[in-house]
mmCIF file of C-alpha atoms in Angstrom:
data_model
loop_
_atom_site.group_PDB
_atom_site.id
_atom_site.type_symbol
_atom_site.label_atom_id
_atom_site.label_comp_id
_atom_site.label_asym_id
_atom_site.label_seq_id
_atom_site.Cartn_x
_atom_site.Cartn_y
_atom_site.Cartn_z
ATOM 1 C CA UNK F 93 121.431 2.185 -131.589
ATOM 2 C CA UNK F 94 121.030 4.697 -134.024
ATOM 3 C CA UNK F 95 118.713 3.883 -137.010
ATOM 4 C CA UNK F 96 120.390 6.453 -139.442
ATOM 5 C CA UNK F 97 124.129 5.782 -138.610
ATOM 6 C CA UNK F 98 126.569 9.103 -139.367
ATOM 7 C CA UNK F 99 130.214 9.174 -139.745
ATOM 8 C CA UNK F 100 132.053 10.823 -139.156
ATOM 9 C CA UNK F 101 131.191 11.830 -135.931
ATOM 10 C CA UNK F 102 133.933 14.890 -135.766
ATOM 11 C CA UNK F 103 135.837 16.311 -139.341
ATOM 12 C CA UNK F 104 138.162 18.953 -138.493
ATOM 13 C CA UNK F 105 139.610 20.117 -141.769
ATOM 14 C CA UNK F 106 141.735 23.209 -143.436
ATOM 15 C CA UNK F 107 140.217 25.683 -146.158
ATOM 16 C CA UNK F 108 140.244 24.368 -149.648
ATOM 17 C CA UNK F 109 139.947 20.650 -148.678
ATOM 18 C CA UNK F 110 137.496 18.178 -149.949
ATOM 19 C CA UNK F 111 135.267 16.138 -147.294
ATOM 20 C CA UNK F 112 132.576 13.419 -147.276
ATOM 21 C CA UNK F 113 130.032 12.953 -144.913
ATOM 22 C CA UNK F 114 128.269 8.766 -144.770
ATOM 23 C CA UNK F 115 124.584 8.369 -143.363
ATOM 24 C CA UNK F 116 124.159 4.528 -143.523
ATOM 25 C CA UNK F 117 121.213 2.348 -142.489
ATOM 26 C CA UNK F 118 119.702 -1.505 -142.700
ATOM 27 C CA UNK F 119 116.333 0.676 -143.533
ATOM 28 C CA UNK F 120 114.981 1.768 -146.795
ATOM 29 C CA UNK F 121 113.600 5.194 -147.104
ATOM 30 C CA UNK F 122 111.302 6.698 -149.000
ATOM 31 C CA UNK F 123 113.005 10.081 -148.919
ATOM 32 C CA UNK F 124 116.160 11.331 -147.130
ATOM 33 C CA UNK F 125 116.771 14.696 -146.090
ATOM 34 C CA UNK F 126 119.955 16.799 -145.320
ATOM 35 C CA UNK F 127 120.108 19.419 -142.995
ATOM 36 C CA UNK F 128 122.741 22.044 -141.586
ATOM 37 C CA UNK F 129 122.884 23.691 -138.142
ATOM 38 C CA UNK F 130 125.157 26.389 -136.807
ATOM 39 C CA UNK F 131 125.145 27.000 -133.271
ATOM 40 C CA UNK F 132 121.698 28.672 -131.537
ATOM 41 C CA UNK F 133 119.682 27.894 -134.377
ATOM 42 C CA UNK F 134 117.957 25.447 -135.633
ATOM 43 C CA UNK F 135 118.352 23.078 -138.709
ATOM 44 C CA UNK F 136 118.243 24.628 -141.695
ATOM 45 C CA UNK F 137 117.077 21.504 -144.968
ATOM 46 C CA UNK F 138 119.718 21.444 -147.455
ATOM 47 C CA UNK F 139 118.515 18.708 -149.428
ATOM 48 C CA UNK F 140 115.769 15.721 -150.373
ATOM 49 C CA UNK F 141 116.679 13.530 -152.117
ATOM 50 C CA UNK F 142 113.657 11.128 -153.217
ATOM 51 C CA UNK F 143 115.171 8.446 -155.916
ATOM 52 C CA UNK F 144 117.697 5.764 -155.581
ATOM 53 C CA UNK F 145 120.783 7.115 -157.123
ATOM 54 C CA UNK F 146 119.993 10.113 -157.532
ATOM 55 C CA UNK F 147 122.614 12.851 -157.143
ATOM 56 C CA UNK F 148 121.665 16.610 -156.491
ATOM 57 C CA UNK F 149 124.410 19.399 -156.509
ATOM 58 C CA UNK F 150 124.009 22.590 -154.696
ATOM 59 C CA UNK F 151 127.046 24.432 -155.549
ATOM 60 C CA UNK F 152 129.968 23.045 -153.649
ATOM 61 C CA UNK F 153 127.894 20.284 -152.011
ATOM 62 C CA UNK F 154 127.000 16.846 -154.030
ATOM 63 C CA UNK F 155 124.318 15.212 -152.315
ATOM 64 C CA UNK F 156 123.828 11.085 -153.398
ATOM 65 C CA UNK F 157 121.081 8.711 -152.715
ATOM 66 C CA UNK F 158 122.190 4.963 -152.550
ATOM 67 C CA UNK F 159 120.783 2.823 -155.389
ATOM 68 C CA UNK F 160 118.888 0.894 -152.645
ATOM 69 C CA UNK F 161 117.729 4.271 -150.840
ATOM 70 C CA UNK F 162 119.492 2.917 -147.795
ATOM 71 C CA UNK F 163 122.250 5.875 -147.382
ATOM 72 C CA UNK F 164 123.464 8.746 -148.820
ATOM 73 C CA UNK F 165 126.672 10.682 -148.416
ATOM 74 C CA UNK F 166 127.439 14.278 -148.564
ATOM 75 C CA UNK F 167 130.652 15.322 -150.707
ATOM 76 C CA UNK F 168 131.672 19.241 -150.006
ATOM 77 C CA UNK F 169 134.625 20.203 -152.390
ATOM 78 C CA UNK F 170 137.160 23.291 -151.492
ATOM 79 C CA UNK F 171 135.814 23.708 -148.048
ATOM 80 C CA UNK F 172 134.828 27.172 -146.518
ATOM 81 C CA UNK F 173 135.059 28.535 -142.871
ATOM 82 C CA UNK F 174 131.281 29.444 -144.119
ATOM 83 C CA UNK F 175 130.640 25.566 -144.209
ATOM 84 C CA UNK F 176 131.642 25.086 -140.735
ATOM 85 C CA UNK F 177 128.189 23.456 -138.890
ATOM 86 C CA UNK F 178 126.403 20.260 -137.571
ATOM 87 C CA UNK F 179 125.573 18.296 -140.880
ATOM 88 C CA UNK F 180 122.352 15.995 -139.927
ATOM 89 C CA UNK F 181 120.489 13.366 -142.363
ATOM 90 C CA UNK F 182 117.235 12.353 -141.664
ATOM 91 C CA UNK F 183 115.320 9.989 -143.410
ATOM 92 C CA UNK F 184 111.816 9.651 -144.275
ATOM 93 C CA UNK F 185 109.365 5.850 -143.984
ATOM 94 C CA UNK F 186 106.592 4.879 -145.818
ATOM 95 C CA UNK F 187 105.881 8.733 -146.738
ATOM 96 C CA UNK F 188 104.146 8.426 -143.065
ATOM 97 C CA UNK F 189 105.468 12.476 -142.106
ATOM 98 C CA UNK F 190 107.794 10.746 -139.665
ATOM 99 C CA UNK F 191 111.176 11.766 -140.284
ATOM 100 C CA UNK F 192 114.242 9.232 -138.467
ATOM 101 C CA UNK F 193 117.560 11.530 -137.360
ATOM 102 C CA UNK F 194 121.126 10.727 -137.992
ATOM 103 C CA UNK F 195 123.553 11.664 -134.458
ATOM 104 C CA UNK F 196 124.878 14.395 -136.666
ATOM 105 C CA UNK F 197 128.501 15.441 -138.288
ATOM 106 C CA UNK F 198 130.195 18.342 -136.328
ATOM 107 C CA UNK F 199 132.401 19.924 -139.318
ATOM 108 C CA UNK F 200 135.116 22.460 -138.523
ATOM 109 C CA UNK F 201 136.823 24.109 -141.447
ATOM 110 C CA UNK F 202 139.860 26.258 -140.337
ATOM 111 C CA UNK F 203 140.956 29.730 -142.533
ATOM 112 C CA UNK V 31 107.327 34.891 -145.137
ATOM 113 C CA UNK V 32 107.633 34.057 -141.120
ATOM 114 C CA UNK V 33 109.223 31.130 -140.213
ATOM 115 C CA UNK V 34 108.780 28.521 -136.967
ATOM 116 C CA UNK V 35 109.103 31.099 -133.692
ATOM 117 C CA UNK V 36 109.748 29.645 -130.356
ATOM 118 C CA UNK V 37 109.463 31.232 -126.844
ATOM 119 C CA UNK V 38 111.330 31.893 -124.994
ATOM 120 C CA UNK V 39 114.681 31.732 -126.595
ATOM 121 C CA UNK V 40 116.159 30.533 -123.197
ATOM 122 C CA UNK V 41 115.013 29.331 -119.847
ATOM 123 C CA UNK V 42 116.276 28.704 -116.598
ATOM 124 C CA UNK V 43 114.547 27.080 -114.109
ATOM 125 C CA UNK V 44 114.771 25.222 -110.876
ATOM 126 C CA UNK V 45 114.150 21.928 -110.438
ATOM 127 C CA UNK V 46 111.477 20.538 -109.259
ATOM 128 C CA UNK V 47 109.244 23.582 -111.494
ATOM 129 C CA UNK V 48 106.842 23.394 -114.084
ATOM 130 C CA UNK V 49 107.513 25.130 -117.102
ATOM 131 C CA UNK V 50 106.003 25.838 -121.030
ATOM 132 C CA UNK V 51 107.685 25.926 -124.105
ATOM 133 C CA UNK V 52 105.712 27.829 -127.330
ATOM 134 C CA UNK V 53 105.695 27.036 -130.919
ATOM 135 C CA UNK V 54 104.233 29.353 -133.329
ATOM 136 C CA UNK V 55 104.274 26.976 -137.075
ATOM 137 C CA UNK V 56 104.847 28.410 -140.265
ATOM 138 C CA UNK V 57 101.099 29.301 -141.605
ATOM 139 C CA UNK V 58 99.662 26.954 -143.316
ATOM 140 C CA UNK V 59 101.365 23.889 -142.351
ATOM 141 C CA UNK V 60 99.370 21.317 -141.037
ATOM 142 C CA UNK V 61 101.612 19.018 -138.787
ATOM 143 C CA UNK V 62 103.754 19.562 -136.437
ATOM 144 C CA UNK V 63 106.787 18.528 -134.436
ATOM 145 C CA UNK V 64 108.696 18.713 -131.261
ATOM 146 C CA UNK V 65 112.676 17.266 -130.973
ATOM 147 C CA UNK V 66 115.080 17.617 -127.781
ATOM 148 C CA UNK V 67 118.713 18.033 -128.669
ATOM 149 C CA UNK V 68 121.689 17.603 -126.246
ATOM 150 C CA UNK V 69 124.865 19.690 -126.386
ATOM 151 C CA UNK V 70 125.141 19.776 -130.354
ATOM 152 C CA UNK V 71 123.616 16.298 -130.915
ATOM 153 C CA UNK V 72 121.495 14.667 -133.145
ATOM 154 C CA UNK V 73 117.972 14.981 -132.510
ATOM 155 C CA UNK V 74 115.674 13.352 -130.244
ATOM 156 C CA UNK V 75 111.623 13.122 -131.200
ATOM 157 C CA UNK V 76 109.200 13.711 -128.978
ATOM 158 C CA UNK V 77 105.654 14.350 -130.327
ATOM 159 C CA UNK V 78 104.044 14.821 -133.804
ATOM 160 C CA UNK V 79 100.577 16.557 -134.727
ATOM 161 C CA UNK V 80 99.120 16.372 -137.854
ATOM 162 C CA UNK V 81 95.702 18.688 -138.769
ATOM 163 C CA UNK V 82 93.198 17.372 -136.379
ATOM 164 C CA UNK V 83 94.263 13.564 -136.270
ATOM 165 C CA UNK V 84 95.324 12.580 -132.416
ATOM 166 C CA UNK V 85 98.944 13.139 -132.153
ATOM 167 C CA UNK V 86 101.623 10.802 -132.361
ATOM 168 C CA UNK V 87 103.442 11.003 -128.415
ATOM 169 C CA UNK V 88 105.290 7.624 -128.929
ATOM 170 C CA UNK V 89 108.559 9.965 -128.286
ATOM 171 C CA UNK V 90 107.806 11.437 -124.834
ATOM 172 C CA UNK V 91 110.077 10.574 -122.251
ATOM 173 C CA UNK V 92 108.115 10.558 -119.059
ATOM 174 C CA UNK V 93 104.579 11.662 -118.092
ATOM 175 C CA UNK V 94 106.099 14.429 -116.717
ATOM 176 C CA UNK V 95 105.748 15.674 -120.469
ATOM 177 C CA UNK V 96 103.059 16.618 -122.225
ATOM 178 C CA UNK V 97 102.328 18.627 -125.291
ATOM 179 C CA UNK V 98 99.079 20.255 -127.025
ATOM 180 C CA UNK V 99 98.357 22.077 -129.992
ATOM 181 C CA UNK V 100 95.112 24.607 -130.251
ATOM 182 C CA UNK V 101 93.451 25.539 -133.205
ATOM 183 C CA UNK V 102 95.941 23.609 -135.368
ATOM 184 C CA UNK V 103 98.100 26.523 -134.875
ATOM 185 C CA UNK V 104 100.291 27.098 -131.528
ATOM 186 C CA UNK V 105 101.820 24.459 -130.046
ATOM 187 C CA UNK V 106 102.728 24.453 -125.926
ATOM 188 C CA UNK V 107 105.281 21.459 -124.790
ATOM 189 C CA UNK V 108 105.009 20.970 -120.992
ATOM 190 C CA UNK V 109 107.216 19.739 -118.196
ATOM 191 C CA UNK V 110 106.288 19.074 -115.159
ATOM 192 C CA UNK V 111 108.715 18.805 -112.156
ATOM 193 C CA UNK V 112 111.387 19.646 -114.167
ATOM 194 C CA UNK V 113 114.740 17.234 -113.737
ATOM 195 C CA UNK V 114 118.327 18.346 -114.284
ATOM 196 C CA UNK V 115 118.263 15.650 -117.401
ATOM 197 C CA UNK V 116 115.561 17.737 -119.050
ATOM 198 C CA UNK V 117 118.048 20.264 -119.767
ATOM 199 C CA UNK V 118 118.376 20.788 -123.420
ATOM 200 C CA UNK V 119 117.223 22.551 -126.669
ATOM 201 C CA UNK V 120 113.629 22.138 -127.799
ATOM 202 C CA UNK V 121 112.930 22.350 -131.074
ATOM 203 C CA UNK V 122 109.808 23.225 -133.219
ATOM 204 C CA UNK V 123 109.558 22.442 -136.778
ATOM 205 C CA UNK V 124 106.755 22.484 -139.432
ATOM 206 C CA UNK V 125 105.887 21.138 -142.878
ATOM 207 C CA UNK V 126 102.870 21.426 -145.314
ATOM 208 C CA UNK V 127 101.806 17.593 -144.191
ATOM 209 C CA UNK V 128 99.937 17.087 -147.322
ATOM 210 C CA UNK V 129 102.192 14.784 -149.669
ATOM 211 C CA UNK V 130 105.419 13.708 -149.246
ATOM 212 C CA UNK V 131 108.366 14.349 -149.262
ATOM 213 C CA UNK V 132 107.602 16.176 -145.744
ATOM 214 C CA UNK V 133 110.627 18.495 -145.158
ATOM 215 C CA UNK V 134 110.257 19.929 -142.251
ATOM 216 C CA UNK V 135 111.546 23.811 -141.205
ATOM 217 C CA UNK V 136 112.837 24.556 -137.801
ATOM 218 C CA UNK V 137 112.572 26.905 -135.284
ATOM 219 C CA UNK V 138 115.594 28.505 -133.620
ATOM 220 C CA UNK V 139 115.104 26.369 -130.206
ATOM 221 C CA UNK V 140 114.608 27.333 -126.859
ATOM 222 C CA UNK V 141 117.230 26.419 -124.377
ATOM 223 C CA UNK V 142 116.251 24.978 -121.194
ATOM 224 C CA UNK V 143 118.509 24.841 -118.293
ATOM 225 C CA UNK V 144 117.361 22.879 -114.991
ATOM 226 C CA UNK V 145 119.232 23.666 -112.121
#
């Protein structure tokens, strides 16, 4: 069982389509963290997010911290083939350097 | 500046073999970390360093693996008598390891292929 729960698993969408992207747990975190990896390399951090509700935009992408810093979701609006990746959340305990991975979101965005 | 290197980029290797995976950190960052990932999955911990503290192996599999890091720089992951189910990417990654929040930056992987 997954600590850091991700859904969904698969999002195939077309161009120009809005998506969101859940990372759920029973845990609080001190920090969560949102990274993106395209195939051969590794993840690239997107995102921390540190307070409950906070909300951090990085162009297309709204990033959101749950009130009780127990999820977050990822919103991407007018998707791009550029976009297309594994989306992974990872969230951070008791500031103790360990960080807790999500199973990941495979995102296709078809031209 | 450079980022998290890994070597080799890919290896193939018999079973039953021995083999070493390298992790050159970003400079200056004090812990860290290895992960296994399986065809495109989410990602799997395996050890943590931090400066000189002992390091947090709570993730290794077997005692087949093993990992060290010298000089608080380069990092080696080891596996012995290497299984089919050991195939995977290995990843590195690195953060400052000061103060929270500890984002941590990747290395490009190195795939490992038991056959």
């Amino acid at each position: 069982t997954q600590l850091l729960e991700q859904s969904p698993q698969f999002l195939s969408i077309q161009e120009g389509e809005n998506l969101t992207v859940y990372c759920n747990s029973s845990s609080v975190f001190s920090s969560l963290q949102w990274y993106r990896q395209e195939p051969g390399e590794g993840p690239v951090l997107l995102v921390t997010v540190v307070t409950g509700g906070e909300v951090k935009k990085l162009k297309r992408l709204t990033f959101q911290f749950g009130d009780a810093r127990k999820d977050s979701s990822l919103h991407i609006t007018a998707a791009q083939p550029g976009d297309t990746g594994l989306y992974l959340c990872a969230g951070e305990k008791n500031a103790g350097n360990m960080l807790t991975f999500g199973g990941g979101t495979r995102l296709m965005v078809k031209p | 500046g450079a980022g998290v290197s890994q070597s080799p980029s890919n290896k193939v290797t018999e079973k039953g073999k021995d083999v070493e995976l390298r992790c050159d950190p970003i400079s200056g960052h004090t812990a860290l970390y290895w992960y296994r990932q399986s065809l495109g999955q989410g990602l799997e911990f395996l050890i943590y360093f931090q400066g000189n503290s002992a390091p947090d192996k709570s993730g290794l599999p077997s005692d087949r693996f093993s990992a060290e890091r010298t000089g608080g720089s380069v990092s080696t992951l080891t596996i012995q008598r290497t299984q089919q189910e050991d195939s995977a990417v290995y990843l590195c990654a690195s953060s400052l390891g000061s103060a929270g929040p500890y984002e941590q930056y990747f290395g490009p992987g190195t795939r490992l292929t038991v056959t």
